[in-house]
Amino acid sequence: MNKKIEVGVFLPVGKNGWIHSMNTPYTPGTFDHVLEVTKKAEAWGYDFVLSPAIWRGLRGPSEHWMVSLESVTTSAALLQATERIKVMTTAHMTVYPPATIAKMITTLDQIGPGRVGLNLVTGASYLDLSHVGLWKEELSHGDRYRLGDEWISLVKRLWTEPVVTHKGEFFETNEGTMGPKPSVMPTLVNAGSSPRGLKFAAENCDIAFVVASDEPIYIESAKRAKSIAKELNKPAVRTFGLMQLVPAETDEEAQALLEHFNAGVDSICVDDVRAGYQQNPSNKDVSELSKVVGDDESDAVPDSAMVGSYESLARRIANTVLEADLDGVLIIVPDYIKDLDAVSQKLFPLLEQFGVSSNVGTEFAVAAS
Ligand SMILES: Cc1cc2nc3c(=O)[nH]c(=O)nc-3n(C[C@H](O)[C@H](O)[C@H](O)COP(=O)(O)O)c2cc1C
């Protein structure tokens, strides 16, 4: 029997998405574009979209992420504009006090009842947050997740209890009330791939995201997420893989596309992405595999990207899902209009042949095309 997975789209809320190149396909980082992508994803049968939180534009001539959307407000508008698809929004727990996000999420649940997810992040790039004064110098990597533990347990109490008085290490409430309560508990996700991040996800979330590809090192990391959840007696925690795809009709065309992106690499930008992590005083504790950047300055695309024809990628995605025991995947594509259509129509339906199935490109396809 085929393994059924959920599939989501990692929304291009920042200019140029995840390709650090002058030759990146049109990805303006504007709301109009993100709305079009989300409507397309809903029509093609994707289960969810995830809107990441980006704070800083990068140096270099490609002006990577120099335009980017705020995640929660974007998600509100996307929920209003759609009917079925789940919208996951992102919040840095180190930036917002818990009550602010708890209130925003209950409001999102009024806009799209039962369709709201929350991606909880602690921030790994120093530069991403420090340039607008949002980096908390006093917190180590471990402290950030300790803060996260307290943060999310307080949010859950505000969502479920009538009156909450809390005096903790980081936060306080005094007979705090919050209404409306969410109609269903929002899906909670985290993408920390370090042992501490995985522990946070297992203890507090429904889904742990990991960067995924069919390289053994990524398969092992995904399996580790599941085994940590089991060790912590949380076997219900699901694991989803973030997969960056460079798809085309043939393997040769896909390879040529990768070379085209690399030919226009913005190495100042690649350096700046790295500098963002390196300047984090706790960088040694941040999972290396989750750093979405190439190995050297000639790589416009992260090393984890999978490059190939629709058929090769269908086989490789299915193998990764089965080997790594993933319950879902979240995709990045170069051209979020053209490539999203192509993979929905030509790649995802092929998963069936390789032992995996999803809703993408099946009964919903007619509506989208
Ligand atoms: C699917 C996915 C989504 C992520 N979204 C964000 C985000 O929106 N903002 C952010 O600062 N970091 C984001 N990250 C990075 C992680 O939150 C985390 O900082 C990183 O994986 C390092 O993990 P660690 O803290 O366990 O070392 C994301 C990672 C993945 C795989």
CSV table of C-alpha atoms and ligand atoms in Angstrom, one decimal:
chain,number,residue,atom,x,y,z
A,1,MET,CA,0.0,0.0,0.0
A,2,ASN,CA,1.2,3.5,-0.8
A,3,LYS,CA,2.3,5.8,1.9
A,4,LYS,CA,0.1,8.9,1.8
A,5,ILE,CA,1.9,12.2,2.6
A,6,GLU,CA,0.9,15.8,3.1
A,7,VAL,CA,2.5,18.3,0.7
A,8,GLY,CA,3.0,22.0,1.3
A,9,VAL,CA,4.6,25.0,-0.5
A,10,PHE,CA,7.3,27.0,1.2
A,11,LEU,CA,6.0,30.5,0.2
A,12,PRO,CA,8.4,32.9,-1.5
A,13,VAL,CA,7.7,35.8,0.9
A,14,GLY,CA,11.2,37.2,0.2
A,15,LYS,CA,12.6,38.5,-3.1
A,16,ASN,CA,14.5,35.7,-5.0
A,17,GLY,CA,13.3,32.9,-2.7
A,18,TRP,CA,16.1,30.4,-2.0
A,19,ILE,CA,18.3,30.9,-5.1
A,20,HIS,CA,21.2,33.3,-4.5
A,21,SER,CA,21.7,34.4,-8.0
A,22,MET,CA,21.3,37.2,-10.6
A,23,ASN,CA,19.6,34.5,-12.7
A,24,THR,CA,16.8,33.6,-10.3
A,25,PRO,CA,13.4,33.4,-12.0
A,26,TYR,CA,10.8,36.1,-11.2
A,27,THR,CA,10.3,36.0,-7.4
A,28,PRO,CA,9.5,39.5,-6.4
A,29,GLY,CA,8.6,38.9,-2.7
A,30,THR,CA,5.4,40.8,-3.1
A,31,PHE,CA,1.9,40.0,-1.7
A,32,ASP,CA,0.4,39.7,-5.2
A,33,HIS,CA,2.8,37.0,-6.2
A,34,VAL,CA,2.5,35.1,-2.9
A,35,LEU,CA,-1.3,35.2,-3.2
A,36,GLU,CA,-1.2,33.9,-6.7
A,37,VAL,CA,1.1,31.0,-5.6
A,38,THR,CA,-1.2,30.2,-2.6
A,39,LYS,CA,-4.3,30.1,-4.8
A,40,LYS,CA,-2.5,27.9,-7.2
A,41,ALA,CA,-1.4,25.6,-4.4
A,42,GLU,CA,-5.0,25.3,-3.1
A,43,ALA,CA,-6.3,24.6,-6.6
A,44,TRP,CA,-3.7,21.9,-7.2
A,45,GLY,CA,-4.5,20.1,-4.0
A,46,TYR,CA,-1.6,21.0,-1.8
A,47,ASP,CA,-2.4,20.5,1.9
A,48,PHE,CA,-0.7,23.6,3.2
A,49,VAL,CA,1.4,26.6,2.6
A,50,LEU,CA,4.1,27.9,5.1
A,51,SER,CA,4.9,31.5,5.3
A,52,PRO,CA,8.4,31.9,6.8
A,53,ALA,CA,9.6,34.9,8.8
A,54,ILE,CA,12.4,36.9,7.2
A,55,TRP,CA,13.7,40.1,8.7
A,56,ARG,CA,16.7,41.2,6.7
A,57,GLY,CA,17.7,41.8,3.0
A,58,LEU,CA,21.1,40.4,2.1
A,59,ARG,CA,24.1,42.2,0.6
A,60,GLY,CA,25.0,41.8,-3.0
A,61,PRO,CA,23.8,42.9,-6.4
A,62,SER,CA,20.8,40.4,-6.6
A,63,GLU,CA,19.2,42.3,-3.7
A,64,HIS,CA,18.2,39.0,-2.2
A,65,TRP,CA,15.3,39.3,0.3
A,66,MET,CA,15.6,43.1,0.0
A,67,VAL,CA,11.8,42.9,-0.3
A,68,SER,CA,10.0,40.5,2.1
A,69,LEU,CA,6.6,40.2,3.7
A,70,GLU,CA,5.8,39.9,7.4
A,71,SER,CA,4.5,36.4,8.1
A,72,VAL,CA,1.5,36.8,10.3
A,73,THR,CA,-0.2,39.6,8.4
A,74,THR,CA,0.5,37.8,5.1
A,75,SER,CA,-1.1,34.7,6.5
A,76,ALA,CA,-4.2,36.6,7.6
A,77,ALA,CA,-4.8,37.8,4.1
A,78,LEU,CA,-4.1,34.4,2.6
A,79,LEU,CA,-6.6,32.7,4.9
A,80,GLN,CA,-9.2,35.2,3.9
A,81,ALA,CA,-8.5,34.6,0.2
A,82,THR,CA,-8.7,30.8,0.3
A,83,GLU,CA,-11.2,28.2,1.4
A,84,ARG,CA,-9.5,24.8,2.1
A,85,ILE,CA,-5.8,25.0,2.3
A,86,LYS,CA,-4.0,25.3,5.7
A,87,VAL,CA,-1.9,28.3,6.2
A,88,MET,CA,1.1,28.0,8.6
A,89,THR,CA,2.5,31.3,9.8
A,90,THR,CA,5.9,31.8,11.5
A,91,ALA,CA,6.8,33.6,14.7
A,92,HIS,CA,10.2,34.1,16.4
A,93,MET,CA,9.5,33.2,20.1
A,94,THR,CA,12.5,35.4,21.0
A,95,VAL,CA,10.9,38.5,19.3
A,96,TYR,CA,7.2,38.4,20.3
A,97,PRO,CA,5.8,38.0,23.8
A,98,PRO,CA,3.6,34.9,23.9
A,99,ALA,CA,0.4,36.8,24.5
A,100,THR,CA,0.8,38.8,21.3
A,101,ILE,CA,1.1,35.7,19.1
A,102,ALA,CA,-1.5,33.8,21.0
A,103,LYS,CA,-4.0,36.6,20.3
A,104,MET,CA,-3.0,36.9,16.6
A,105,ILE,CA,-3.4,33.2,16.1
A,106,THR,CA,-6.9,33.1,17.7
A,107,THR,CA,-7.8,35.9,15.3
A,108,LEU,CA,-6.4,34.0,12.4
A,109,ASP,CA,-8.6,31.1,13.4
A,110,GLN,CA,-11.6,33.4,13.1
A,111,ILE,CA,-10.5,34.2,9.6
A,112,GLY,CA,-9.8,30.6,8.5
A,113,PRO,CA,-11.3,28.3,11.2
A,114,GLY,CA,-9.3,25.2,11.7
A,115,ARG,CA,-6.8,26.0,9.0
A,116,VAL,CA,-4.2,27.7,11.0
A,117,GLY,CA,-0.7,26.4,11.8
A,118,LEU,CA,2.1,28.1,13.7
A,119,ASN,CA,5.8,27.6,12.9
A,120,LEU,CA,7.8,28.3,16.1
A,121,VAL,CA,11.3,29.5,15.5
A,122,THR,CA,14.1,30.8,17.8
A,123,GLY,CA,16.3,32.4,15.1
A,124,ALA,CA,19.7,31.1,14.0
A,125,SER,CA,21.0,34.0,11.9
A,126,TYR,CA,22.4,36.8,14.0
A,127,LEU,CA,22.3,39.3,11.2
A,128,ASP,CA,18.7,38.5,10.3
A,129,LEU,CA,17.5,39.8,13.7
A,130,SER,CA,20.2,42.1,15.0
A,131,HIS,CA,19.9,44.7,12.3
A,132,VAL,CA,16.6,45.9,13.6
A,133,GLY,CA,17.4,45.3,17.3
A,134,LEU,CA,15.6,41.9,17.6
A,135,TRP,CA,18.6,39.7,18.5
A,136,LYS,CA,18.6,38.9,22.3
A,137,GLU,CA,22.4,39.0,23.1
A,138,GLU,CA,21.9,37.4,26.5
A,139,LEU,CA,20.4,34.1,25.2
A,140,SER,CA,22.5,31.1,24.2
A,141,HIS,CA,21.1,28.5,21.7
A,142,GLY,CA,20.0,26.4,24.7
A,143,ASP,CA,18.4,29.4,26.4
A,144,ARG,CA,16.4,30.2,23.3
A,145,TYR,CA,14.8,26.8,23.4
A,146,ARG,CA,14.3,27.0,27.2
A,147,LEU,CA,12.5,30.3,26.6
A,148,GLY,CA,10.6,28.6,23.8
A,149,ASP,CA,9.4,25.8,26.2
A,150,GLU,CA,8.0,28.4,28.5
A,151,TRP,CA,6.6,30.5,25.7
A,152,ILE,CA,4.6,27.8,24.0
A,153,SER,CA,3.3,26.3,27.3
A,154,LEU,CA,1.9,29.7,28.2
A,155,VAL,CA,0.4,30.2,24.8
A,156,LYS,CA,-1.4,26.8,25.1
A,157,ARG,CA,-2.7,27.8,28.5
A,158,LEU,CA,-4.0,31.1,27.1
A,159,TRP,CA,-5.8,29.2,24.3
A,160,THR,CA,-7.5,26.8,26.6
A,161,GLU,CA,-7.9,28.2,30.2
A,162,PRO,CA,-10.3,30.9,31.2
A,163,VAL,CA,-7.8,32.8,33.4
A,164,VAL,CA,-4.0,32.4,33.5
A,165,THR,CA,-1.6,33.6,36.1
A,166,HIS,CA,2.0,32.6,35.3
A,167,LYS,CA,5.3,33.7,36.9
A,168,GLY,CA,8.1,32.0,35.0
A,169,GLU,CA,11.8,32.6,34.2
A,170,PHE,CA,11.0,34.7,31.1
A,171,PHE,CA,7.3,35.7,31.1
A,172,GLU,CA,4.5,36.7,33.5
A,173,THR,CA,0.7,37.0,33.2
A,174,ASN,CA,-1.6,38.2,35.9
A,175,GLU,CA,-5.1,36.8,35.7
A,176,GLY,CA,-4.6,36.8,31.9
A,177,THR,CA,-7.7,36.2,29.8
A,178,MET,CA,-7.9,35.5,26.1
A,179,GLY,CA,-10.9,35.1,23.9
A,180,PRO,CA,-11.9,33.8,21.5
A,181,LYS,CA,-10.4,30.4,22.0
A,182,PRO,CA,-9.2,28.7,18.8
A,183,SER,CA,-11.9,26.5,17.3
A,184,VAL,CA,-9.4,23.7,17.1
A,185,MET,CA,-5.8,23.7,18.5
A,186,PRO,CA,-3.6,25.2,15.8
A,187,THR,CA,-1.1,22.8,14.2
A,188,LEU,CA,2.2,23.6,15.9
A,189,VAL,CA,5.5,23.0,14.0
A,190,ASN,CA,9.1,23.6,14.6
A,191,ALA,CA,12.2,23.2,12.3
A,192,GLY,CA,15.1,23.0,14.7
A,193,SER,CA,17.3,20.2,13.5
A,194,SER,CA,19.8,20.3,16.4
A,195,PRO,CA,19.3,17.8,19.2
A,196,ARG,CA,17.9,20.6,21.4
A,197,GLY,CA,15.7,21.8,18.5
A,198,LEU,CA,14.3,18.3,17.9
A,199,LYS,CA,13.6,17.9,21.6
A,200,PHE,CA,11.7,21.2,21.6
A,201,ALA,CA,9.7,20.0,18.6
A,202,ALA,CA,8.9,16.6,20.1
A,203,GLU,CA,7.8,18.0,23.4
A,204,ASN,CA,5.8,20.9,22.2
A,205,CYS,CA,4.7,20.4,18.5
A,206,ASP,CA,2.7,18.3,16.2
A,207,ILE,CA,5.2,18.3,13.3
A,208,ALA,CA,9.1,18.5,13.2
A,209,PHE,CA,10.4,19.9,9.9
A,210,VAL,CA,13.9,19.0,8.7
A,211,VAL,CA,15.8,19.9,5.6
A,212,ALA,CA,15.5,16.8,3.4
A,213,SER,CA,17.1,15.2,0.4
A,214,ASP,CA,18.1,11.7,-0.6
A,215,GLU,CA,21.7,12.1,0.6
A,216,PRO,CA,22.3,9.7,3.5
A,217,ILE,CA,23.2,12.5,5.9
A,218,TYR,CA,19.7,14.1,5.4
A,219,ILE,CA,18.0,10.8,5.7
A,220,GLU,CA,19.7,10.1,9.0
A,221,SER,CA,18.8,13.6,10.3
A,222,ALA,CA,15.1,13.0,9.5
A,223,LYS,CA,15.2,9.6,11.1
A,224,ARG,CA,16.8,11.1,14.2
A,225,ALA,CA,13.8,13.5,14.5
A,226,LYS,CA,11.5,10.5,14.7
A,227,SER,CA,13.6,8.6,17.1
A,228,ILE,CA,14.0,11.5,19.4
A,229,ALA,CA,10.2,11.9,19.5
A,230,LYS,CA,9.8,8.2,20.3
A,231,GLU,CA,12.4,8.4,23.0
A,232,LEU,CA,10.5,11.3,24.6
A,233,ASN,CA,7.4,9.2,24.4
A,234,LYS,CA,5.8,11.4,21.7
A,235,PRO,CA,5.3,8.9,18.9
A,236,ALA,CA,2.5,11.0,17.4
A,237,VAL,CA,4.9,13.7,16.3
A,238,ARG,CA,5.1,13.7,12.5
A,239,THR,CA,8.2,14.6,10.5
A,240,PHE,CA,8.0,16.7,7.3
A,241,GLY,CA,11.0,17.3,5.0
A,242,LEU,CA,11.8,20.7,3.3
A,243,MET,CA,12.9,19.8,-0.2
A,244,GLN,CA,14.4,22.3,-2.6
A,245,LEU,CA,13.7,21.1,-6.2
A,246,VAL,CA,15.2,22.1,-9.5
A,247,PRO,CA,12.9,20.3,-11.9
A,248,ALA,CA,12.7,20.1,-15.7
A,249,GLU,CA,11.5,17.8,-18.5
A,250,THR,CA,14.8,15.9,-18.6
A,251,ASP,CA,17.7,15.4,-16.2
A,252,GLU,CA,20.0,17.3,-18.7
A,253,GLU,CA,17.6,20.3,-18.8
A,254,ALA,CA,17.4,20.4,-15.0
A,255,GLN,CA,21.2,20.3,-14.8
A,256,ALA,CA,21.5,23.1,-17.3
A,257,LEU,CA,19.1,25.1,-15.2
A,258,LEU,CA,21.2,24.6,-12.1
A,259,GLU,CA,24.3,25.7,-14.1
A,260,HIS,CA,22.4,28.8,-15.3
A,261,PHE,CA,21.6,29.7,-11.6
A,262,ASN,CA,25.2,29.0,-10.6
A,263,ALA,CA,26.5,31.1,-13.5
A,264,GLY,CA,24.8,34.1,-12.0
A,265,VAL,CA,25.7,33.3,-8.4
A,266,ASP,CA,25.7,36.3,-6.1
A,267,SER,CA,28.7,35.4,-4.0
A,268,ILE,CA,28.4,38.5,-1.9
A,269,CYS,CA,24.9,37.4,-0.9
A,270,VAL,CA,26.1,33.8,-0.2
A,271,ASP,CA,28.9,35.2,2.0
A,272,ASP,CA,26.3,37.3,3.8
A,273,VAL,CA,24.0,34.4,4.5
A,274,ARG,CA,27.0,32.6,6.0
A,275,ALA,CA,28.1,35.7,8.0
A,276,GLY,CA,24.6,35.8,9.5
A,277,TYR,CA,25.1,32.4,11.0
A,278,GLN,CA,28.8,32.8,11.9
A,279,GLN,CA,28.1,36.0,13.9
A,280,ASN,CA,25.6,34.1,16.1
A,281,PRO,CA,27.7,33.5,19.3
A,282,SER,CA,26.0,30.0,19.6
A,283,ASN,CA,26.7,29.1,16.0
A,284,LYS,CA,28.4,25.9,17.0
A,285,ASP,CA,25.1,24.6,18.4
A,286,VAL,CA,23.1,25.4,15.3
A,287,SER,CA,22.4,22.4,13.1
A,288,GLU,CA,24.7,22.6,10.1
A,289,LEU,CA,22.2,20.7,7.9
A,290,SER,CA,19.6,23.4,8.3
A,291,LYS,CA,21.7,26.2,7.0
A,292,VAL,CA,20.1,26.8,3.6
A,293,VAL,CA,23.2,27.9,1.7
A,294,GLY,CA,25.7,26.3,-0.6
A,295,ASP,CA,29.1,24.9,0.3
A,296,ASP,CA,31.1,27.5,-1.5
A,297,GLU,CA,30.7,30.9,-3.2
A,298,SER,CA,30.0,29.4,-6.6
A,299,ASP,CA,26.8,27.6,-5.3
A,300,ALA,CA,23.6,29.7,-5.9
A,301,VAL,CA,21.5,26.8,-4.6
A,302,PRO,CA,21.9,25.0,-1.3
A,303,ASP,CA,23.7,21.6,-1.3
A,304,SER,CA,20.5,19.8,-0.2
A,305,ALA,CA,18.7,20.7,-3.5
A,306,MET,CA,17.5,17.9,-5.7
A,307,VAL,CA,18.0,18.5,-9.4
A,308,GLY,CA,16.4,16.3,-12.1
A,309,SER,CA,13.5,15.5,-14.5
A,310,TYR,CA,10.0,15.2,-13.1
A,311,GLU,CA,10.3,11.4,-13.2
A,312,SER,CA,13.7,11.3,-11.5
A,313,LEU,CA,12.5,13.7,-8.8
A,314,ALA,CA,9.3,11.7,-8.2
A,315,ARG,CA,11.5,8.6,-7.7
A,316,ARG,CA,13.9,10.4,-5.4
A,317,ILE,CA,11.2,12.2,-3.4
A,318,ALA,CA,9.4,8.9,-2.9
A,319,ASN,CA,12.6,7.1,-1.9
A,320,THR,CA,13.4,9.9,0.6
A,321,VAL,CA,9.9,9.7,2.1
A,322,LEU,CA,10.1,6.0,2.5
A,323,GLU,CA,13.7,5.8,3.7
A,324,ALA,CA,13.5,8.7,6.1
A,325,ASP,CA,10.0,7.8,7.2
A,326,LEU,CA,8.6,11.3,6.4
A,327,ASP,CA,4.9,12.1,6.8
A,328,GLY,CA,5.0,15.1,4.6
A,329,VAL,CA,7.1,17.3,2.4
A,330,LEU,CA,7.3,21.1,1.9
A,331,ILE,CA,8.6,22.2,-1.5
A,332,ILE,CA,10.7,25.0,-2.8
A,333,VAL,CA,10.7,25.5,-6.6
A,334,PRO,CA,12.7,28.0,-8.7
A,335,ASP,CA,9.7,29.5,-10.6
A,336,TYR,CA,6.7,29.5,-8.3
A,337,ILE,CA,4.2,29.9,-11.1
A,338,LYS,CA,5.6,27.8,-14.0
A,339,ASP,CA,7.4,25.2,-11.9
A,340,LEU,CA,4.5,24.8,-9.4
A,341,ASP,CA,2.2,24.0,-12.3
A,342,ALA,CA,4.7,21.6,-13.8
A,343,VAL,CA,5.5,19.6,-10.7
A,344,SER,CA,1.8,19.5,-9.7
A,345,GLN,CA,0.9,18.1,-13.1
A,346,LYS,CA,3.9,16.0,-14.0
A,347,LEU,CA,5.8,15.1,-10.8
A,348,PHE,CA,3.4,14.5,-7.9
A,349,PRO,CA,1.1,12.1,-9.8
A,350,LEU,CA,4.1,9.9,-10.5
A,351,LEU,CA,4.8,9.3,-6.8
A,352,GLU,CA,2.2,6.6,-6.9
A,353,GLN,CA,4.5,4.5,-9.1
A,354,PHE,CA,7.2,4.6,-6.4
A,355,GLY,CA,5.0,3.7,-3.4
A,356,VAL,CA,3.9,7.2,-2.2
A,357,SER,CA,0.7,9.2,-2.7
A,358,SER,CA,-0.5,12.7,-2.1
A,359,ASN,CA,-3.5,14.9,-3.1
A,360,VAL,CA,-1.4,17.0,-5.4
A,361,GLY,CA,-2.4,17.0,-9.1
A,362,THR,CA,-5.1,14.5,-8.7
A,363,GLU,CA,-8.8,15.4,-8.2
A,364,PHE,CA,-8.0,19.1,-7.9
A,365,ALA,CA,-5.9,19.4,-11.0
A,366,VAL,CA,-8.7,20.3,-13.4
A,367,ALA,CA,-9.6,23.3,-11.4
A,368,ALA,CA,-6.1,24.7,-11.5
A,369,SER,CA,-5.2,24.1,-15.1
B,1,LIG,C1,10.9,24.3,7.0
B,1,LIG,C2,11.8,25.3,7.7
B,1,LIG,C3,11.2,26.6,8.0
B,1,LIG,C4,12.0,27.5,8.7
B,1,LIG,N1,11.5,28.7,8.9
B,1,LIG,C5,12.3,29.7,9.5
B,1,LIG,C6,11.8,31.0,9.5
B,1,LIG,O1,10.8,31.3,9.0
B,1,LIG,N2,12.6,31.9,10.2
B,1,LIG,C7,13.8,31.6,10.7
B,1,LIG,O2,14.5,32.4,11.3
B,1,LIG,N3,14.2,30.3,10.7
B,1,LIG,C8,13.5,29.4,10.0
B,1,LIG,N4,14.0,28.1,9.9
B,1,LIG,C9,15.3,27.7,10.6
B,1,LIG,C10,14.9,26.9,11.9
B,1,LIG,O3,13.9,27.5,12.7
B,1,LIG,C11,16.2,26.7,12.8
B,1,LIG,O4,16.6,28.0,13.3
B,1,LIG,C12,17.3,26.1,12.1
B,1,LIG,O5,16.8,24.9,11.5
B,1,LIG,C13,18.4,25.7,13.1
B,1,LIG,O6,17.9,24.7,14.0
B,1,LIG,P1,18.5,24.6,15.4
B,1,LIG,O7,18.2,25.8,16.2
B,1,LIG,O8,17.9,23.4,16.0
B,1,LIG,O9,20.0,24.4,15.3
B,1,LIG,C14,13.3,27.1,9.2
B,1,LIG,C15,13.8,25.9,8.9
B,1,LIG,C16,13.1,25.0,8.1
B,1,LIG,C17,13.7,23.6,7.8
